[in-house]
Short mmCIF file of C-alpha atoms and ligand atoms in Angstrom, two decimals:
data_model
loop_
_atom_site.label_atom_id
_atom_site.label_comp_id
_atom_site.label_asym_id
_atom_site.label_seq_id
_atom_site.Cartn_x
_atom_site.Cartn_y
_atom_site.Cartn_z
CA UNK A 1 10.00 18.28 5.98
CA UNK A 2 7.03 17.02 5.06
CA UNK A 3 4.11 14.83 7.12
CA UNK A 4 4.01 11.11 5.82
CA UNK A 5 2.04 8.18 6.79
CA UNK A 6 2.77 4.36 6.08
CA UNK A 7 0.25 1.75 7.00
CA UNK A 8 1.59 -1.69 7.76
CA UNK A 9 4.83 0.07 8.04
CA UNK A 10 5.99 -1.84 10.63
CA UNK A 11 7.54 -4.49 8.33
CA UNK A 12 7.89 -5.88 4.74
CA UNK A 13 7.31 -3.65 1.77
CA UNK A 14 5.70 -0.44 4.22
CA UNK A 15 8.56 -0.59 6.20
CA UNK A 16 11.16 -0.18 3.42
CA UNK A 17 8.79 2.53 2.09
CA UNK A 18 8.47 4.33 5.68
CA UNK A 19 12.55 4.20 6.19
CA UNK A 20 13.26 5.19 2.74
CA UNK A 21 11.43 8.51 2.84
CA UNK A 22 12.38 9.05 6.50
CA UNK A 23 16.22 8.62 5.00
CA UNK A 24 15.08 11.17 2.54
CA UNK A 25 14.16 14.12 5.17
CA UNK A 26 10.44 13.67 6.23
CA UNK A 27 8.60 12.73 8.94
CA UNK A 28 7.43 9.62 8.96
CA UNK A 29 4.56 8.10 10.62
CA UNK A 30 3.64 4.20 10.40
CA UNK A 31 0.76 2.48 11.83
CA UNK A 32 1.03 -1.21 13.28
CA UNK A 33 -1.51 -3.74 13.69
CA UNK A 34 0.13 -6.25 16.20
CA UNK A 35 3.74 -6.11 17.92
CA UNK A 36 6.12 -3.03 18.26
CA UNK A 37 6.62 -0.14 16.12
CA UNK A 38 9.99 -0.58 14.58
CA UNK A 39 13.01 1.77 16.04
CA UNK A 40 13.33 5.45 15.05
CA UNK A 41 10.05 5.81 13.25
CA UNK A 42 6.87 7.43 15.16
CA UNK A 43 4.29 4.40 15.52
CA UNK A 44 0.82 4.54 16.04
CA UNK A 45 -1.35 1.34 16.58
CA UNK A 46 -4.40 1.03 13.93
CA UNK A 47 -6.40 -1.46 12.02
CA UNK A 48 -7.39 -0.09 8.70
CA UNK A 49 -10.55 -2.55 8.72
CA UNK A 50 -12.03 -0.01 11.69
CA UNK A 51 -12.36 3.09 10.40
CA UNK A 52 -12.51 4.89 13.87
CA UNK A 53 -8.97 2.99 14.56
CA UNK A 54 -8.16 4.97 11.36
CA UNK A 55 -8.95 8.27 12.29
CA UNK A 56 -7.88 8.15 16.07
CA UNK A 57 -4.39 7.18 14.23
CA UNK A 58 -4.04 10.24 11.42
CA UNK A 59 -5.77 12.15 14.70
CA UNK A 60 -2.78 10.87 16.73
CA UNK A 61 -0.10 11.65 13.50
CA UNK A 62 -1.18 14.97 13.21
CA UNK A 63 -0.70 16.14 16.47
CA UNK A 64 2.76 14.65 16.55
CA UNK A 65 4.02 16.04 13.00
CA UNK A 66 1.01 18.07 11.04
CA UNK A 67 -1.02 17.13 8.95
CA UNK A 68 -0.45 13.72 6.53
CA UNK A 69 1.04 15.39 3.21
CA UNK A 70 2.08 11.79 1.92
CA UNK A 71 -0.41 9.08 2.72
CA UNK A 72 0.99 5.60 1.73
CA UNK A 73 -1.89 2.63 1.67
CA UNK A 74 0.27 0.12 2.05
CA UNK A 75 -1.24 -2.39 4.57
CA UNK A 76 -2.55 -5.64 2.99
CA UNK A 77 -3.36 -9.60 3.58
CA UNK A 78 -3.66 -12.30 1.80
CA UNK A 79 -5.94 -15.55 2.37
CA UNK A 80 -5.38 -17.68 -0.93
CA UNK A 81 -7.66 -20.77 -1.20
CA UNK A 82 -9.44 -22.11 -5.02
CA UNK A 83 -12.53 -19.51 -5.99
CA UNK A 84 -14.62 -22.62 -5.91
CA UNK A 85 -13.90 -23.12 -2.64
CA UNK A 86 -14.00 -19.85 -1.38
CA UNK A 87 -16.43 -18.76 1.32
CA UNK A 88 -18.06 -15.35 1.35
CA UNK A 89 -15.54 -14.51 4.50
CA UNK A 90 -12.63 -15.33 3.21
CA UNK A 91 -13.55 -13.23 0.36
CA UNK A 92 -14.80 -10.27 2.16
CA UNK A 93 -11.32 -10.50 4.83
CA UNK A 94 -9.19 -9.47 2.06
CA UNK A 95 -11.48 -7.50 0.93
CA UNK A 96 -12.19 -5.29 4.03
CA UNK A 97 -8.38 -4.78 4.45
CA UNK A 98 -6.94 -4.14 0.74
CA UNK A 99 -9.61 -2.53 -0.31
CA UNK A 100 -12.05 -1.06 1.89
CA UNK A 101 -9.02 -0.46 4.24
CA UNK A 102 -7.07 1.87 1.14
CA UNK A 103 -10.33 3.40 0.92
CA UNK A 104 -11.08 4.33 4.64
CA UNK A 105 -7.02 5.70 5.15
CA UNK A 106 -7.25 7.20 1.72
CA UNK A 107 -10.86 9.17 2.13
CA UNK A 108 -9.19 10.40 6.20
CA UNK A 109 -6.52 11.81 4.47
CA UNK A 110 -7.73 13.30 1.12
CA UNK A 111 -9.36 16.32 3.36
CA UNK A 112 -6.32 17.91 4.62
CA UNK A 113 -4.66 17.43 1.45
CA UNK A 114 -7.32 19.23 -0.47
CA UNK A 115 -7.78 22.23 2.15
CA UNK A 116 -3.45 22.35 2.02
CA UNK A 117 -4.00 22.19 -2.08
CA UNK A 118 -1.27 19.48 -2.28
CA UNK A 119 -1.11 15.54 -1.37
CA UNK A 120 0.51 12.22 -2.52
CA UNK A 121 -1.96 9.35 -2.24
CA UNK A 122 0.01 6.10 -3.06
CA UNK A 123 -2.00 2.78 -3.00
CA UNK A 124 0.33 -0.66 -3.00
CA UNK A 125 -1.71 -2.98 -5.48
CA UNK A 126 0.03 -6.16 -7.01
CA UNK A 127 0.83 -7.49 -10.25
CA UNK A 128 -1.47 -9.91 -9.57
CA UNK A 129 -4.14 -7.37 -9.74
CA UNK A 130 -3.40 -6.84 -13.42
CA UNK A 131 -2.15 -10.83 -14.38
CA UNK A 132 -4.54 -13.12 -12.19
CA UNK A 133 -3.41 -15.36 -9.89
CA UNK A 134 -4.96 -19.17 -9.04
CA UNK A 135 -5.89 -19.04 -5.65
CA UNK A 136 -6.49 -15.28 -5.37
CA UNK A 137 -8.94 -14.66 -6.84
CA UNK A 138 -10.01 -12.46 -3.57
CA UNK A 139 -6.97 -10.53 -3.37
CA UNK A 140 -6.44 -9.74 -7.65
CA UNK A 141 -10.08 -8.68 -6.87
CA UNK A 142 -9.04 -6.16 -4.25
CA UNK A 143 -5.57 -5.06 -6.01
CA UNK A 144 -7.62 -4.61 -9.18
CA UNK A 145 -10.25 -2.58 -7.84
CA UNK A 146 -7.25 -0.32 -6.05
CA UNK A 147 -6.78 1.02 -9.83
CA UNK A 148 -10.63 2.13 -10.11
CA UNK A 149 -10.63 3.55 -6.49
CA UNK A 150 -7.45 5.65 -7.48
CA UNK A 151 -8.42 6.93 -11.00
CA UNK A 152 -11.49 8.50 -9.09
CA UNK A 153 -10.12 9.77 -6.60
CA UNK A 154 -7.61 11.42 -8.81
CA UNK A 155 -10.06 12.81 -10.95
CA UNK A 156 -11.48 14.05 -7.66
CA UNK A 157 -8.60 15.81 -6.38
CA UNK A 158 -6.32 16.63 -9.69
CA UNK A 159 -7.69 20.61 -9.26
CA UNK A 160 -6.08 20.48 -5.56
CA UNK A 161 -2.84 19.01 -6.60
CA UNK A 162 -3.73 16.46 -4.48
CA UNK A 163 -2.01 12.94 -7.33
CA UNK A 164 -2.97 9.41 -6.35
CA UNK A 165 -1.10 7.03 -7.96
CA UNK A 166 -0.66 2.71 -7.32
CA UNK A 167 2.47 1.17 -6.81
CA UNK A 168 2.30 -2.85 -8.08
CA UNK A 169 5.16 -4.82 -6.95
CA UNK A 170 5.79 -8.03 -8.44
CA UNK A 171 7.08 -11.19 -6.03
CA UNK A 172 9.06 -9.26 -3.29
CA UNK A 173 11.04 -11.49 -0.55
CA UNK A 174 9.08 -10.60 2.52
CA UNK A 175 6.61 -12.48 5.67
CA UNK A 176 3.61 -12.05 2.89
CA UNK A 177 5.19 -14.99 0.57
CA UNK A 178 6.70 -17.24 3.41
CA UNK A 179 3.72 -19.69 2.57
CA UNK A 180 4.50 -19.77 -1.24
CA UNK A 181 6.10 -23.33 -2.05
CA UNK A 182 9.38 -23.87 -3.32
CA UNK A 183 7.92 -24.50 -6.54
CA UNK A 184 5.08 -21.91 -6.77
CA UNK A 185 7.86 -19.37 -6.16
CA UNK A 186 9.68 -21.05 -9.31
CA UNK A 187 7.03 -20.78 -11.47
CA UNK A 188 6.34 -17.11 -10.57
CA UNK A 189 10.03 -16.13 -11.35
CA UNK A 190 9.48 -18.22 -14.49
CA UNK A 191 6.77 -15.38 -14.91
CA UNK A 192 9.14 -12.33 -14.96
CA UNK A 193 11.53 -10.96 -17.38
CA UNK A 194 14.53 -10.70 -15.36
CA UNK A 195 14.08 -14.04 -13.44
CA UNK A 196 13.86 -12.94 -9.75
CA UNK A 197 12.25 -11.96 -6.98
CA UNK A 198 12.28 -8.15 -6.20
CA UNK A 199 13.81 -6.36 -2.75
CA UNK A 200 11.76 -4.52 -0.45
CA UNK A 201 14.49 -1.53 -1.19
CA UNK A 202 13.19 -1.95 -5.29
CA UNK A 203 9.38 -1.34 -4.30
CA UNK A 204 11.01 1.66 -1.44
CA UNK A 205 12.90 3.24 -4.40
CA UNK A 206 9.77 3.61 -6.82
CA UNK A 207 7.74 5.12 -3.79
CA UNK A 208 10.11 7.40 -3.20
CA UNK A 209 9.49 8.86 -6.49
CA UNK A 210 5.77 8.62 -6.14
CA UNK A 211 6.01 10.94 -3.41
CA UNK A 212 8.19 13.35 -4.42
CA UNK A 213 7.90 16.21 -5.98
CA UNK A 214 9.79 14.68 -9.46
CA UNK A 215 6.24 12.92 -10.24
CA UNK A 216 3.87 16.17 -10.25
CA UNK A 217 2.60 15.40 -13.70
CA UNK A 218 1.54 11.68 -12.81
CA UNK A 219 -1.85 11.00 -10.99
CA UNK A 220 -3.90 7.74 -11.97
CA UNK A 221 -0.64 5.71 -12.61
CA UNK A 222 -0.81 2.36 -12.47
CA UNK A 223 3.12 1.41 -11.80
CA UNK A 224 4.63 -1.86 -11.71
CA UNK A 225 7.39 -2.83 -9.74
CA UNK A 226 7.50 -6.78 -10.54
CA UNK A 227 10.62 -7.25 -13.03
CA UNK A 228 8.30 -7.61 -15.93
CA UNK A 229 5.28 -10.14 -14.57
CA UNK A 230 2.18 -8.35 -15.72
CA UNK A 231 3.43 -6.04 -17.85
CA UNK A 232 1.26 -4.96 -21.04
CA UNK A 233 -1.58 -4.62 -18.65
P1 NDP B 301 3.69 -8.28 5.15
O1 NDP B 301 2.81 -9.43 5.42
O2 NDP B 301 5.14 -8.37 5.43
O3 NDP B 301 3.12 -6.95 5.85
C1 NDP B 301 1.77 -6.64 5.80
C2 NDP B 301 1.55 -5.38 6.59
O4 NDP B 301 0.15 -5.04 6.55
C3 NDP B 301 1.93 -5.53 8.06
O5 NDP B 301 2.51 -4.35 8.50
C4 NDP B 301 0.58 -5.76 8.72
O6 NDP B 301 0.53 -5.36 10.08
C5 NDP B 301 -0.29 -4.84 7.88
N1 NDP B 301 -1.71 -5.15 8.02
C6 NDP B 301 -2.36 -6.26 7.63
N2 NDP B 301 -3.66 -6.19 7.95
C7 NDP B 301 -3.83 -4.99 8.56
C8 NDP B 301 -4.94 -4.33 9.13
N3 NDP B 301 -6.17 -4.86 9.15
N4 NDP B 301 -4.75 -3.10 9.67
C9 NDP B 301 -3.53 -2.54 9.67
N5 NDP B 301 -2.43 -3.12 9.16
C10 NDP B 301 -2.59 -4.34 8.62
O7 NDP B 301 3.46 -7.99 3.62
P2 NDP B 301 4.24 -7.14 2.52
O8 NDP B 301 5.16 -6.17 3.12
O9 NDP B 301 4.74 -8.11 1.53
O10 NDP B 301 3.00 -6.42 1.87
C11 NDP B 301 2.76 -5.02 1.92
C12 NDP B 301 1.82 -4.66 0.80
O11 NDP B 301 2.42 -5.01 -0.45
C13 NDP B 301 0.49 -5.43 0.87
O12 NDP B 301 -0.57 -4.58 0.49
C14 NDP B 301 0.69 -6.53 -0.17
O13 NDP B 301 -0.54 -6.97 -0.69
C15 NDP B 301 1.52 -5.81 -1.20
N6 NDP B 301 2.26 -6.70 -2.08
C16 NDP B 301 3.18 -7.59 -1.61
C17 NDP B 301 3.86 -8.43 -2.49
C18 NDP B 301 4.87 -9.42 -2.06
O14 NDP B 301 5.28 -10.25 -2.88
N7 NDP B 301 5.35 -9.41 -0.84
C19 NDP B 301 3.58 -8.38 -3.93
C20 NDP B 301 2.61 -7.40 -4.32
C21 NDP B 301 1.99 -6.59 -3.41
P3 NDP B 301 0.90 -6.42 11.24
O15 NDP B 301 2.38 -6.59 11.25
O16 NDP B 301 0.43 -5.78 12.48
O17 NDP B 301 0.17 -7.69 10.91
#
């Protein structure tokens, strides 16, 4: 059984991940932000934008199930509004959390990986990070640079078996899009090849196999998960 951790795994996307591989025979671990944890899963309260919350969290994981084999960076926030437009704080918001958040759970639990000689590192981008998006032009920016952050720190950590790969789902049905308009959400389905939003369960599934022992040759992956939007990127 091995140690995992899901951030924002108390809904959406992180919580599909965090009951798939619980399904699957590990211990799971998620961290929440606001509300409950969700039933049956071991839930630890943490904001990835404080670093301390971070570490008082994997502190509080590895007491309860070892240390974090399979780290999963999934947490993440939009705050869309035109570049022009854009202030300097909603910019660095998004930033803070995708980014700076995937690199503060990511650097807390790269150490025991590397000391164990094995680890999964698994950072949830976006398509968008690859294809653009008007109106994101802060959140592309911090999916993008997810890609950069996890080719180093594969290069880091390939010697250790330690693989860090990112996940980029396409449109998924969860609270993230509820603010999309009818028509926006047209127009991005217009934008895939099989004409549809994805399922939490369809991001869950790929993860799976991120984690598992079944991708052991893969580190620096960049893997879509969006029915075709971005691809070729
Ligand atoms: P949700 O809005 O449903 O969930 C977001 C999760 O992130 C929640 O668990 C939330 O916690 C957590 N979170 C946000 N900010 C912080 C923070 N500062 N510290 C700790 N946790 C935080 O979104 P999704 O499930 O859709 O998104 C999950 C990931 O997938 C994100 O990184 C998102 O960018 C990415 N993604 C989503 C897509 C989609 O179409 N849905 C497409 C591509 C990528 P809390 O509940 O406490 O707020």
């Amino acid at each position: 059984m091995r140690s995992v951790l899901v951030t924002g795994g108390n809904r959406g996307i992180g919580l599909a991940i965090a009951r798939s591989l619980a399904e699957r025979g590990d211990r799971v671990a998620v961290t929440y932000r606001t509300g409950e944890p969700p039933q049956g899963l071991f839930g630890v309260r943490c904001d990835v934008t404080d670093e301390k919350s971070v570490d008082e969290a994997f502190s509080q994981v590895e007491q309860e199930q070892g240390p974090v084999e399979v780290a999963v960076a999934n947490a993440g926030i939009t705050h869309d509004r035109l570049a022009l437009a854009m202030t300097d704080e909603d910019f660095g918001r998004v930033i803070d959390t995708n980014l700076m958040g995937t690199f503060r759970v990511a650097r807390r639990a790269a150490t025991a990986m590397a000391t164990a000689r094995w680890g999964r590192l698994l950072f949830v981008a976006s398509t968008v990070g690859m294809a653009g998006s008007p109106g994101q032009a802060n959140y592309a920016a911090s999916k993008s640079a997810l890609i950069g952050l996890a080719r180093s720190m594969a290069w880091e950590l390939g010697r250790r078996k330690v693989t860090v790969n990112v996940l980029a789902p396409g449109l998924i049905e969860t609270d993230m899009i509820t603010h999309v308009s009818e028509k926006r959400r047209a127009e991005l389905i217009r934008e895939t090849a099989l004409g549809r939003m994805g399922t939490t369960e369809e991001v869950a599934q790929v993860a799976r196999f991120l984690a598992s022992d079944a991708s052991s040759f893969m580190t620096g992956a960049v893997v879509p998960v969006g029915g075709g939007h971005g691809m070729g990127h």
